[in-house]
Amino acid sequence: MQVLSKMTPVPVTCLEYVHPWTQSCTVATAELMIIGVQYCLRIYAAVYALSLVMRGRIPSLPELKKTLRGWLQSTAFLTTNAFSYSIMMCSLRRLLGSYNFYTASYVPAFFAALISIMVERSSRRALLALYVSNVATETMWNILQSRGLVRSIPHGEIAIFGVATSVLMYCYRKNRQKEYRDSMFDVVRFAIGDSEVMKGDAPSEGVEPPAVQNVVGRAESSQRASKSPKYPLPFIQAAVQAYLQLTGRLKAMGKHKLCCHRYGCVYDTLSSGGRMFSIGLGIQVVMKAVLQMRKFISRPALLRKTFLSKDIARLGLFLGGFTSIYKMSSCLLRHFTDSDSPMFAFPSGLLASVAFAFYSDNTIALYIMWKTLQITYNWGIEKGYLPRVPGFTVMLYAVSTALLFHAATIEPQNLRPSYWKFLHSISGGRICIMDRSGFDVYGLNTSGQIRTMMNLCKTEPILQGRLS
């Protein structure tokens, strides 16, 4: 089959391509708007309700009003993105007289995204741009790979995570006086703590000189051993005493004068890693229990198989391993060099990223990469090192969203399946029954890819009937 140039017009109408289930552009747009509103109201109701729950207190009336406004505004944003895409495709066809490879989806999707992002609150635009750029990066890589222009590197996601995390940790250590604030720094502080900032810049509360700490550690361990509760079984009592003696000795072990953690380096490394392992394990257990509750009720035997499997500990091993390796390597660097520097974050971060092999995921690696780029860019602007580009966030969202819509239309097998299902849901299945056969001339087997992707979702029977 002859492959046309990407600028060659394809003689199809919007009736044949965009909305083959109805002859009216207006009706097609109205249907997408109604379906989009219903879907978006459900999605954002869960998102904003969860944000209220996460605050851990009863919301006030002003907070409820603000949440309600945010819910409706976010619904309007996403709904606008859905139906304006259809409007743009029909309008461009009428304006230009035909479609080509770019105007078939990318150009109308770009303008639709540009319009819709202006509907959303400015405070949420960066978060949305970060998410779609994450998915768009993976999609672009898949597109280039399908054309033979790039090849996947074994464990490439670990390399991306390692480099991005090292830069992120460097920024965290450089942010000694908390000049720049970002939610990601709160996550790092929760996992690593303030002990990995440089000596003299970390909080001094509760930090004693090494000699005093050794005395305190021995005193605390002896007090715990003497005042430990009595257990009915002797081996339990012996185990508790052995644990208290071991932790007391580890706490009393020395540390470098530049280390900011309270107790010895070994204890700090093990306790921090154990805490993060417990958190990761707990998250996995809760998620499995909630998401597979119906299966457990109908098939109780799955409980043993699920909660005793190796997969249940993968997140815990990643979080615990990363924290332990990072803190251990940082302490060793201080011991060997007798100095401390934010540059230690690079070797420590690269070594700790090995733990990502337990829970390697492209989405996580790309999110950390884009989040690190956002932090360095914004911080560079605040410091005066980088120029502020007006409308950069809006343009990033529009460019990334346009790429995702284009891939979903012309070559959907390069799109992340979860995003395809999202587009299927927000369009009420209409994305599956758009007639793309006219674009097979570009040599991408678009019709065949669509048939494959349709198996991931169930298209509404009423649409299938109207199409036939």
Coordinates of C-alpha atoms in Angstrom, one line a residue, residues 273 276-278 280-281 310 312-323 325 355-356 358-359:
G273 CA 14.8 1.6 56.9
M276 CA 9.7 2.8 55.8
F277 CA 9.5 -0.9 55.2
S278 CA 6.6 -1.1 57.6
G280 CA 5.3 0.3 52.5
L281 CA 4.1 -3.1 53.7
K310 CA 6.5 -12.0 47.6
I312 CA 3.1 -8.0 49.0
A313 CA 6.5 -6.8 50.3
R314 CA 7.8 -5.2 47.1
L315 CA 6.8 -1.6 48.0
G316 CA 8.2 -2.1 51.5
L317 CA 11.5 -3.4 50.3
F318 CA 11.8 -0.5 47.9
L319 CA 11.0 2.2 50.5
G320 CA 13.0 0.6 53.3
G321 CA 15.9 -0.3 51.0
F322 CA 16.1 3.1 49.5
T323 CA 16.1 4.9 52.9
I325 CA 21.1 2.7 51.5
A355 CA 16.3 -0.5 45.6
F356 CA 13.9 0.7 42.9
F358 CA 12.0 -4.1 43.9
Y359 CA 9.2 -1.9 42.7

